[in-house]
Structures are given as C-alpha cells and as structure tokens.
Amino acid sequence: MDSLFAHPLFMPLVLTAIIILLFPLVAGYIVLVERKVLADMQVRLGPMRVGPYGLLQPIADALKLLIKEDIIPTNSDKVIFWGAPVLSCFCAFSGFTVIPFNSWIHIADVNVGLLVISATSAVGILGIILGGWASNSHYSLLGALRSAAQLVSYEVALSLSLVCGVMAAGTLQMPLIVKAQEQQHIWFAFENYGLMWIAFMIYLIAATAEINRTPFDLPEAESELVAGFHTEYSGFRWALYMLAEYGNIFVVASVGVVLFWGGWLRPFPNVSWLELPMNYGVPIALFGGSAWGSIRLVARLKDRIQQIVLMAVIAGMAFVALLFAWPAFNHASVSVFWFLFKVSMWVYLMVWFRGTFPRFRYDQLMNVGWKVLIPGGMLCVLANAIVGMARQ
Amino acid sequence: MSGDTFFFYAFSALALLGGLGTVLLRNAVHCALALMTSLLGVAGLYLLQGAEFLFAVQIVLYIGGIMVLFLFVIMLVNLDQASKLQQFGRQTPIALVVALAAVAAIFSMLSKSAVLLPASVSLTPLTGGNTETVANVLFTDYLLPFELVSILLLVAVVGSVMMAGKRTE
C-alpha cells in the first residue's frame, strides 16, 4: 500500500480525477453566481425556483442538458461537428495540468509551464473555429471567423504581458514564479515601482478577449449572430462548449493569480504578525459570516424541504469555518484557500465586466488590440526590462 | 518495447499520416487539420528529445497561430467549387522521379548510417532549464544570425503592411 502512495503517478492521477469530477459542478455554480450577480445588477432576483434561492439550479440545468435531443444538422461536416466541442473541452482541461494550487499540489511541474498554458488556450480556439465552420450555417461561420481574428490579434498582447511577468520571475515554471514573489516580498502586480501594473492590466484585457468573455464576446454576439459559433449546437455538445468556456476562465484566472497576485501566498506573506488575522481570520470570517448571514434567510422560506436544504448548506459552511479554526487543518490547507479565493475574485471580476461593459464593435475591437494593447505591451516590456535590470 | 520507443513510433506515425492526409484529402479544411496533426506529431518528437521549449513553441506558433490563420483564409474560400477542381497538375511523372530519387538518397544514407553515426549517443543532462539553455545559446553563440533573422522578419512585416496599404488608396 505504501508503494502505491509513493508512486510518482499517484498524486497526479488522483488530482486529475478530482478535477475532472469536480470541475463540472464548480462550473455550474460559477454560472449560478454569474446569473445571480447579473440579476442583482439589473435589479432582478435571478433563478429562485430550484432549491432555496435557486441553489440547486445548476444541477437541474445539467440534467436538462443531458437529456435534451442531440441534433446534428444534415449538411454539417459530421466528424468535425462531433469533434470540435471535444477539442475545446480537452484543451481547457489540459490547462489545469500545470496550475499550482499550492507549493506541492499540482499535476505536473513542467519547466515551460506558462508556455504549456498558452499552447492549450491557443489550440482551444480551434474548437470554436472548427465547430463554427462544420455547422454549415452563416451565423456560425461568422462567429468562427471573428473568433480566429480575435485570437490572432490578442494573442500577441497576451504574450507580451506574460513576458513582463516572466522577466520579473526569471522562470517559466509556475511554482517557481510564486516562490520568486515570496523571495522578493512583493506580488508582481506591484513590482518595478508599479510598472508591472500596466502589464497586469494588459493581461486582464487580453485574457478576457482570449476567452471570448464580454465585452469581447463577438464570436457569440447574441444580438447579431443568434448565438455565433454554437448556433447549431444543442444539448450535451453545447454543454461541452460551456464547460470549456468556464474551464478557460478558471485557467486564465489561475495564470493571472500565479503571475501577478502571488499564487497561493497570503497578502503580505513576509509580515509575520499578519499570519493570525490573515490565515485564520479571513477564512473563518468568510465561511462563518456567510453561514451567519444566511440564517435569517431560512425564516423567509415557505417550503419545509427548502428550509432543510438551506439549513444543511449553512451547517456545511459553519463546519468549514470550524475546520479552519483547527490549526492542523488550517496549516495544511490555507494556501489552497488563498489560491482559490484569489481565483474566485478574478472570476467575480469577469462577471462584473459582463454586467457593466457593453460589447465592443468589431472595428473597435481591432483598434484596441492592434493600436493600444500591442504597442502598449511592447513599451511595457521595454520599460520593465530597463527598470528590472537597473534594480538588480 | 520501452515507453519512449512506443511514443517515438506513435508520434512518427502521426507526423507521416498527417502529411499524407494534407496531400491526399479533397476538402481544404480536412487538409489543414491533417497538417495540424502532422505538426503535433513533430511537437511530440521534440518532447521525446527533451526539448520542452521547442515543443511548446511549436504548438503555440504553428498550431495555435499559423494554422488558425490558414483556417481563417480557407473559410473564406468557396470550398464546394475548390474541391471539384483538378487537385494535381501534370507534373506527376516528374514529381514521381524526384520523390523516388529522394527516397533512394535517404535509404543509401541510412544504410551507411552505421558508419556515419555513433551507435549510441549519451545525452548530457542540461544544467539549468531548457528555456535558459536555448536563450543562452541564441544570445551568445548565435547572436548575429538571430538578429539577422529578426531583421528579415521586420522586412517581411513592413512589406506586408505596404502591400495591404496600397490597395485601400
């Protein structure tokens, strides 16, 4: 038995299984958060029917998508139509392989980790392009063409901002990038007298464009192209595209967190007196506060079963808060908590973007990409290189 | 058969079959996909040689960048008409002779390889990362060729902008 645990493939395989099994659920709940936050911004309630305050909506949605009729258009290119969402999903999940959840939880520690993620995200776009083309519909084809043009324009700016981060870290290996921030006592977003902040902003914009999120969601602009590249997709194949989209959001957010927000490190990792409030205070306040705040919601529910479900959720959150108060558990898992907390912040930011910014017009998209982000990215690399060299 | 040998043959098969598909398939998008498969096979071979940096760059640039542009152009072409056109010109006999000559040359080289190549090469493990080694070599030993290639690329970029700019006036 010991030899099984010691096998070099044991950890990666277990982690892979956990991610593959768990992420569809996580993606479903990201969708729920997105719908709820958007609803709140638009003074609506959002999903309210399934479960208490719509808490079980993702499960209902997933079941619905699984049992929907599977439609393949007669004149489509069937093999490519079948394979395109699979390719998208495969690439989105491949990105997870090099994400460091803390200093030792990762599937693979590759010395070109950052490049592997750019590679998977670039190839993932092929799923969108091929799916749009194979559908044999004008709307889908237009969506695919836009996606290709957008990828080519924003990939350059994205790489330039990554180069800035890599210059500060001196390595492409994801865990070592975080360790470099630990040694230099600073998150790279604030490195080089704030010059890295520009690189961070470029990454934020270009990454949002790369994964086709609002305000850059022209490939699926619903007001112009019905649903863009996935117009002809329904049921489970469509669900695969959505899963890939939320997988990409998670990967892009993780790269941003690792490169600019200090990965699994807590804020101010070198200030020792902050350890108690940060490592114990924040998780306990977060989970315990959520549980405490939800108690008054129970009384407002009419249905007995819904009350029980909400009470179970509250008990779960309180239990997690208690776990974080237990030093042994806290010590082992607080770094993963910080990593996932930062990633969630990033995902939340993207939901905000969707709620606040109107969609770009196509020429505006190209102008921002080629005339602002790429020259800006080049200047940023130059400035960071000079300042970084001067500081050494 | 060890794992490395198996993967070598698998990636080689991928590269060769992809190449065949690129030439033989009728639909241009399928050809582009076959070319991608071929490039992926080559990327896998790089990985087997321990060149992780080349592997990642091959995928980012060729499959993620250049092939996306290929597909972009292909999608603008009327494929129904294009696939009915004659796929090969009248150069088949000449091409056959050239290809056979090339195969003969390669086989004659391979038959002498026992003399030309050492039986086994012992790889010296790199000190430091793969990327750092590539960068060091590029910016010290091969600085001049590297800068020349950069200028060549710059000329190509300026040239393409000039060509695109003239038409709009």
XYZ file of C-alpha atoms in Angstrom:
561
model
C 0.000 0.000 0.000
C 2.824 2.379 0.853
C 4.395 1.786 -2.528
C 1.102 2.825 -4.134
C 1.118 6.188 -2.369
C 4.785 6.690 -3.116
C 4.355 6.031 -6.835
C 5.205 9.222 -8.793
C 1.957 8.973 -10.761
C -0.282 8.585 -7.694
C -0.727 12.279 -6.809
C -1.186 13.471 -10.425
C -3.777 10.789 -11.200
C -5.791 11.412 -8.032
C -5.719 15.161 -8.634
C -6.737 14.689 -12.279
C -9.682 12.547 -11.234
C -10.737 15.122 -8.621
C -10.551 17.995 -11.113
C -12.426 16.138 -13.857
C -15.168 15.009 -11.474
C -15.474 18.241 -9.535
C -14.996 20.937 -12.130
C -18.320 20.450 -13.977
C -20.038 21.121 -10.635
C -17.814 24.143 -9.979
C -18.552 25.447 -13.474
C -22.283 25.007 -12.840
C -22.019 27.073 -9.675
C -19.909 29.740 -11.411
C -22.825 30.017 -13.851
C -25.228 30.370 -10.920
C -23.058 33.087 -9.329
C -22.899 34.825 -12.690
C -26.686 34.705 -13.125
C -27.306 35.881 -9.562
C -24.796 38.752 -9.713
C -26.043 39.894 -13.117
C -29.613 39.690 -11.832
C -28.663 41.782 -8.810
C -27.019 44.387 -11.042
C -30.169 44.557 -13.147
C -32.462 44.682 -10.077
C -33.878 41.210 -10.682
C -33.867 38.125 -8.492
C -32.343 35.586 -10.880
C -33.070 31.865 -10.517
C -35.260 31.347 -7.430
C -37.316 28.180 -8.013
C -34.998 25.171 -7.833
C -33.790 24.764 -4.276
C -33.681 27.561 -1.697
C -32.992 30.851 -3.540
C -32.100 28.843 -6.675
C -29.197 26.998 -5.030
C -29.855 23.739 -6.889
C -30.394 25.379 -10.286
C -27.044 24.162 -11.771
C -27.991 20.536 -11.115
C -31.364 20.983 -12.799
C -29.655 22.697 -15.746
C -27.106 19.916 -16.110
C -29.839 17.238 -16.072
C -31.831 19.166 -18.658
C -28.817 19.474 -20.970
C -28.008 15.774 -20.635
C -31.441 14.539 -21.655
C -32.049 17.027 -24.465
C -32.345 15.708 -28.015
C -28.991 15.596 -29.775
C -29.301 17.438 -33.089
C -26.675 17.318 -35.839
C -27.520 19.410 -38.924
C -27.856 17.299 -42.096
C -25.388 19.295 -44.160
C -22.799 19.681 -41.455
C -19.366 18.114 -41.563
C -20.309 15.410 -39.057
C -16.900 14.285 -37.827
C -15.659 17.825 -37.215
C -19.028 18.853 -35.762
C -18.683 15.964 -33.327
C -15.023 16.600 -32.527
C -14.947 20.398 -32.162
C -16.559 20.703 -28.693
C -14.466 17.756 -27.521
C -11.316 19.559 -28.681
C -12.389 22.749 -26.882
C -13.072 20.875 -23.671
C -9.884 18.806 -23.922
C -7.734 21.909 -24.300
C -9.481 23.759 -21.475
C -8.837 20.840 -19.112
C -5.254 20.367 -20.317
C -4.556 23.841 -18.969
C -5.250 22.561 -15.454
C -2.238 20.223 -15.595
C 0.314 22.898 -14.732
C -1.694 25.035 -12.295
C -0.036 25.042 -8.846
C -2.787 25.012 -6.205
C -0.112 25.362 -3.528
C 3.583 24.609 -3.229
C 3.087 20.855 -3.645
C -0.438 20.275 -5.047
C -0.063 20.284 -8.812
C -0.489 17.639 -11.504
C 2.748 18.374 -13.334
C 5.625 20.715 -12.619
C 6.890 21.438 -16.130
C 9.752 23.839 -16.695
C 7.828 25.534 -19.527
C 4.542 25.617 -17.566
C 3.417 29.048 -18.695
C 4.041 28.176 -22.358
C 2.021 24.979 -21.969
C -0.946 27.050 -20.838
C -0.598 29.482 -23.756
C -0.400 26.480 -26.066
C -3.546 24.831 -24.746
C -5.527 28.075 -24.809
C -4.394 28.836 -28.371
C -5.310 25.350 -29.593
C -8.632 25.521 -27.726
C -9.748 28.314 -30.061
C -9.563 25.764 -32.881
C -12.550 24.015 -31.315
C -14.585 27.203 -31.712
C -13.380 27.857 -35.249
C -13.923 24.287 -36.454
C -17.299 23.992 -34.716
C -18.469 27.198 -36.372
C -17.293 26.056 -39.766
C -18.618 22.495 -39.503
C -22.146 23.687 -38.612
C -22.546 24.861 -42.221
C -24.508 27.925 -41.174
C -23.751 31.563 -41.929
C -24.101 32.760 -38.365
C -21.802 30.032 -37.088
C -19.219 30.735 -39.784
C -19.227 34.466 -38.987
C -18.751 33.655 -35.318
C -15.853 31.344 -36.163
C -14.183 33.968 -38.374
C -14.469 36.589 -35.654
C -13.017 34.174 -33.157
C -9.993 33.486 -35.368
C -9.351 37.191 -35.993
C -9.741 37.982 -32.293
C -7.361 35.230 -31.223
C -4.639 36.346 -33.621
C -4.971 39.984 -32.518
C -4.994 39.431 -28.777
C -2.566 36.508 -28.518
C 0.332 38.910 -29.153
C -0.656 41.361 -26.417
C -1.266 38.478 -24.035
C 2.186 37.025 -24.689
C 3.825 40.434 -24.196
C 2.223 40.829 -20.778
C 3.278 37.273 -19.873
C 6.843 38.160 -20.909
C 6.827 41.036 -18.374
C 5.844 38.647 -15.599
C 8.406 36.060 -16.698
C 11.139 38.712 -16.725
C 10.341 39.603 -13.124
C 10.283 35.943 -12.061
C 13.153 34.702 -14.199
C 11.445 31.372 -14.915
C 8.547 29.833 -16.831
C 7.912 27.221 -14.138
C 4.640 28.041 -12.374
C 5.529 27.121 -8.744
C 8.889 28.898 -9.072
C 7.114 32.069 -10.271
C 5.208 32.139 -6.989
C 8.347 31.353 -4.998
C 10.128 34.260 -6.717
C 7.365 36.550 -5.413
C 7.838 35.080 -1.947
C 11.557 35.820 -2.092
C 11.156 39.347 -3.463
C 8.452 40.078 -0.839
C 6.060 41.546 -3.388
C 3.254 40.495 -5.718
C 4.413 41.035 -9.269
C 1.410 43.271 -9.983
C 3.177 45.941 -7.881
C 6.763 45.149 -8.940
C 9.130 47.655 -10.650
C 7.678 50.747 -8.959
C 4.198 49.978 -10.278
C 5.263 49.490 -13.903
C 4.110 45.876 -13.723
C 0.608 47.165 -13.038
C 0.449 48.072 -16.754
C 1.427 44.530 -17.694
C -1.249 43.252 -15.322
C -3.928 45.449 -16.923
C -2.874 44.323 -20.401
C -3.086 40.700 -19.255
C -6.539 41.273 -17.780
C -7.893 42.809 -21.009
C -6.168 40.433 -23.415
C -7.112 37.364 -21.369
C -10.759 38.437 -21.298
C -10.606 38.782 -25.072
C -8.787 35.469 -25.491
C -11.541 33.502 -23.770
C -14.342 35.393 -25.566
C -15.927 36.932 -22.483
C -17.990 40.110 -22.551
C -17.125 42.828 -23.629
C -15.160 40.813 -26.210
C -17.740 38.091 -26.875
C -18.172 38.936 -30.561
C -17.922 35.283 -31.666
C -21.247 34.618 -29.935
C -22.806 38.088 -30.067
C -26.415 37.113 -29.484
C -27.857 40.377 -30.761
C -26.193 39.982 -34.167
C -25.336 36.317 -34.748
C -28.109 34.418 -32.891
C -25.512 32.551 -30.804
C -22.451 32.798 -33.043
C -20.297 29.707 -33.371
C -22.586 27.491 -31.274
C -25.858 28.406 -33.011
C -26.343 24.847 -34.291
C -25.229 23.131 -31.105
C -27.684 21.898 -28.517
C -27.857 19.622 -25.513
C -24.706 17.968 -24.326
C -22.429 19.285 -27.097
C -23.425 22.843 -26.193
C -22.793 21.977 -22.545
C -19.268 20.886 -23.503
C -18.642 24.325 -25.063
C -19.901 26.000 -21.892
C -17.748 23.713 -19.748
C -14.740 24.642 -21.892
C -15.561 28.343 -21.530
C -15.709 28.173 -17.737
C -12.642 25.923 -17.657
C -10.796 28.579 -19.649
C -11.952 31.281 -17.246
C -10.548 29.275 -14.353
C -7.242 28.618 -16.127
C -6.811 32.227 -17.226
C -7.643 33.446 -13.721
C -5.153 30.975 -12.230
C -2.381 32.150 -14.540
C -3.160 35.759 -13.618
C -3.139 34.897 -9.925
C 0.135 32.963 -10.181
C 1.872 35.608 -12.250
C 0.555 38.837 -10.717
C -1.274 38.129 -7.456
C 1.225 35.910 -5.664
C -0.363 32.493 -6.264
C -1.033 30.649 -3.030
C 0.681 33.269 -0.821
C -1.453 35.212 1.623
C -1.356 39.015 1.342
C 1.875 40.397 2.875
C 3.469 36.938 3.288
C 6.588 38.380 4.941
C 4.765 40.309 7.710
C 4.608 37.674 10.433
C 2.128 39.362 12.807
C -0.476 39.286 9.996
C -0.442 35.490 9.979
C -3.199 35.118 12.574
C -5.682 37.630 11.094
C -4.957 36.544 7.510
C -4.683 32.758 7.788
C -7.313 32.289 10.496
C -9.387 35.471 10.420
C -10.205 35.694 6.717
C -11.386 32.102 6.056
C -13.315 31.919 9.324
C -14.910 35.319 8.732
C -15.746 34.360 5.148
C -17.368 30.974 5.816
C -18.705 31.765 9.283
C -20.024 35.152 8.160
C -21.775 33.597 5.168
C -23.358 30.995 7.445
C -24.410 33.650 9.987
C -25.838 35.912 7.272
C -27.826 33.066 5.734
C -29.593 32.112 8.968
C -32.163 34.880 8.676
C -32.932 33.711 5.121
C -34.251 30.396 6.450
C -37.241 32.008 8.139
C -38.309 33.683 4.901
C -38.678 30.372 3.081
C -42.176 28.902 2.985
C -41.366 25.345 1.954
C -40.266 22.862 4.627
C -37.836 20.930 2.363
C -36.233 24.121 1.094
C -35.659 25.201 4.688
C -33.930 21.894 5.412
C -31.699 22.205 2.330
C -30.675 25.749 3.238
C -30.019 24.679 6.830
C -27.760 21.893 5.554
C -25.838 24.408 3.440
C -25.451 26.720 6.460
C -24.261 23.806 8.594
C -21.729 22.919 5.895
C -20.340 26.474 5.818
C -20.150 26.609 9.617
C -18.334 23.262 9.590
C -15.775 24.582 7.094
C -15.305 27.677 9.291
C -14.688 25.397 12.293
C -12.230 23.303 10.277
C -10.218 26.432 9.516
C -10.073 27.176 13.253
C -8.348 23.798 13.773
C -4.589 24.557 13.476
C -3.568 21.293 11.797
C -6.186 21.626 9.065
C -5.556 25.338 8.701
C -1.827 24.828 8.299
C -2.324 22.204 5.599
C -4.956 23.926 3.513
C -4.820 27.672 3.977
C -2.554 28.153 0.954
C -5.078 26.340 -1.261
C -7.751 28.545 0.286
C -5.854 31.702 -0.677
C -5.255 30.441 -4.211
C -8.908 29.546 -4.783
C -10.028 32.768 -3.059
C -7.953 34.881 -5.457
C -9.155 32.873 -8.451
C -12.748 33.411 -7.296
C -12.086 37.145 -7.022
C -10.862 37.104 -10.612
C -13.912 35.157 -11.810
C -16.129 37.623 -9.926
C -14.328 40.484 -11.699
C -15.173 38.886 -15.050
C -18.828 38.665 -14.045
C -18.677 42.376 -13.219
C -17.241 43.068 -16.654
C -20.173 41.235 -18.191
C -22.619 43.243 -16.129
C -21.078 46.661 -16.743
C -19.416 46.935 -20.164
C -21.320 46.995 -23.459
C -19.948 44.757 -26.208
C -17.252 46.233 -28.452
C -17.949 46.798 -32.136
C -15.696 44.779 -34.440
C -13.550 47.725 -35.598
C -13.219 48.968 -32.021
C -12.022 45.506 -31.006
C -9.336 45.556 -33.692
C -8.322 49.132 -32.805
C -7.917 48.314 -29.133
C -5.948 45.175 -29.944
C -3.557 46.463 -32.589
C -3.235 50.174 -31.787
C -3.365 50.204 -27.995
C -2.574 46.839 -26.436
C 0.241 45.619 -28.700
C 2.294 48.887 -28.758
C 1.476 49.340 -25.077
C 2.637 45.801 -24.368
C 5.912 46.358 -26.255
C 6.613 49.597 -24.357
C 5.733 47.816 -21.137
C 8.223 45.023 -21.855
C 10.912 47.603 -22.662
C 10.251 49.701 -19.555
C 10.085 46.681 -17.257
C 13.275 45.240 -18.759
C 15.186 48.517 -18.188
C 13.855 49.109 -14.676
C 14.279 45.448 -13.745
C 17.906 45.443 -14.921
C 18.620 48.740 -13.149
C 17.278 47.399 -9.848
C 19.468 44.314 -9.860
C 9.275 -2.118 -26.350
C 10.015 0.687 -23.931
C 7.714 3.657 -23.463
C 9.989 6.041 -25.322
C 10.215 3.757 -28.342
C 6.459 3.324 -28.419
C 5.899 7.082 -28.275
C 8.554 7.633 -30.942
C 6.710 5.371 -33.377
C 3.322 6.806 -32.375
C 4.417 10.412 -32.954
C 6.234 9.499 -36.166
C 3.105 7.770 -37.454
C 1.098 10.862 -36.514
C 3.509 13.118 -38.403
C 3.623 10.907 -41.507
C -0.090 10.113 -41.693
C -0.853 13.796 -41.166
C 1.469 14.662 -44.036
C -0.200 12.108 -46.309
C -3.627 13.425 -45.353
C -2.572 17.000 -46.121
C -1.728 15.987 -49.687
C -4.459 13.453 -50.382
C -7.671 14.774 -48.749
C -10.021 16.738 -51.007
C -11.598 19.132 -48.516
C -9.258 22.028 -47.702
C -10.319 22.202 -44.044
C -9.618 18.495 -43.645
C -6.203 19.079 -45.235
C -5.497 21.847 -42.710
C -6.496 19.527 -39.875
C -4.232 16.800 -41.237
C -1.367 19.304 -41.385
C -2.072 20.175 -37.755
C -1.883 16.501 -36.819
C 1.438 16.284 -38.574
C 2.780 19.334 -36.709
C 1.523 17.840 -33.454
C 3.458 14.650 -34.190
C 6.621 16.677 -34.741
C 5.975 18.547 -31.475
C 5.713 15.182 -29.726
C 9.072 14.151 -31.207
C 10.632 17.356 -29.806
C 9.240 16.458 -26.397
C 10.771 12.978 -26.630
C 14.148 14.583 -27.310
C 13.790 16.582 -24.075
C 13.307 19.894 -25.901
C 10.285 21.130 -23.919
C 10.699 24.720 -25.056
C 10.625 23.777 -28.755
C 7.605 21.542 -28.091
C 5.590 24.344 -26.516
C 6.662 26.936 -29.077
C 5.824 24.560 -31.932
C 2.276 24.220 -30.615
C 1.784 27.908 -29.752
C 3.158 29.226 -33.037
C 2.333 26.610 -35.640
C -0.897 25.057 -34.427
C -2.213 27.982 -32.389
C -1.065 30.842 -34.605
C -0.269 29.916 -38.177
C -2.842 27.164 -38.622
C -5.584 29.397 -37.209
C -4.682 31.939 -39.901
C -4.719 29.146 -42.532
C -8.210 28.135 -41.426
C -9.279 31.786 -41.437
C -8.307 32.075 -45.110
C -9.682 28.656 -46.080
C -13.079 29.520 -44.617
C -13.323 32.495 -46.946
C -12.803 30.245 -49.994
C -15.751 28.597 -51.726
C -14.900 25.009 -50.820
C -17.557 23.333 -52.965
C -16.014 24.760 -56.103
C -12.457 24.311 -54.943
C -12.861 20.602 -54.218
C -14.124 19.956 -57.781
C -11.020 21.486 -59.326
C -8.224 19.249 -60.535
C -6.112 18.541 -57.456
C -2.815 17.680 -59.134
C -1.155 19.251 -62.161
C 0.554 17.401 -64.989
C 3.839 17.272 -63.107
C 3.074 13.805 -61.674
C 5.777 11.875 -63.671
C 8.485 14.422 -62.814
C 7.369 14.528 -59.185
C 7.461 10.739 -59.047
C 11.042 10.650 -60.347
C 12.159 13.340 -57.860
C 10.420 11.635 -54.944
C 11.904 8.232 -55.800
C 15.360 9.796 -56.105
C 14.935 11.417 -52.700
C 13.819 8.130 -51.147
C 16.796 6.340 -52.706
C 19.160 9.006 -51.366
C 17.711 8.734 -47.870
C 17.935 4.936 -47.894
C 21.510 4.972 -49.131
C 22.344 7.384 -46.294
C 20.554 5.194 -43.784
C 22.374 2.067 -44.965
C 25.670 3.886 -44.327
C 24.466 5.302 -41.016
C 26.263 2.595 -39.077
C 29.464 4.239 -40.282
C 28.342 7.877 -40.122
C 26.573 7.886 -36.782
C 27.774 6.516 -33.461
C 25.796 3.503 -32.283
C 24.531 5.230 -29.166
C 24.614 8.847 -28.123
C 24.855 9.602 -24.441
C 22.880 12.742 -23.671
C 24.495 15.108 -21.232
C 21.738 16.412 -18.953
C 21.295 20.172 -19.185
C 22.333 22.327 -16.304
C 19.552 24.793 -15.658
C 16.277 24.807 -17.522
C 15.674 24.044 -21.146
C 14.481 27.578 -21.886
C 17.508 29.192 -20.262
C 19.868 26.996 -22.306
C 18.134 27.921 -25.567
C 18.249 31.613 -24.636
C 21.922 31.472 -23.664
C 22.911 29.828 -26.922
C 20.773 32.185 -29.015
C 22.063 35.364 -27.401
C 25.743 34.420 -27.155
C 26.940 31.951 -29.794
C 24.332 32.734 -32.445
C 23.623 36.410 -31.783
C 24.374 37.615 -35.312
C 22.178 35.056 -37.139
C 19.428 35.691 -34.585
C 19.486 39.449 -35.202
C 19.622 38.896 -38.974
C 16.517 36.701 -38.791
C 14.789 39.387 -36.726
C 15.573 41.997 -39.392
C 14.304 39.621 -42.087
C 11.024 39.222 -40.203
C 10.771 43.002 -39.751
C 11.259 43.491 -43.510
C 8.513 40.945 -44.177
C 6.145 42.723 -41.772
C 6.838 46.137 -43.320
C 6.415 44.645 -46.792
C 3.057 43.095 -45.974
C 1.826 46.371 -44.472
C 2.928 48.187 -47.651
C 1.077 45.687 -49.859
C -2.088 45.912 -47.782
C -1.904 49.715 -47.617
C -1.657 50.328 -51.365
C -4.950 48.686 -52.217
C -7.064 50.907 -49.977
C -5.890 54.180 -51.542
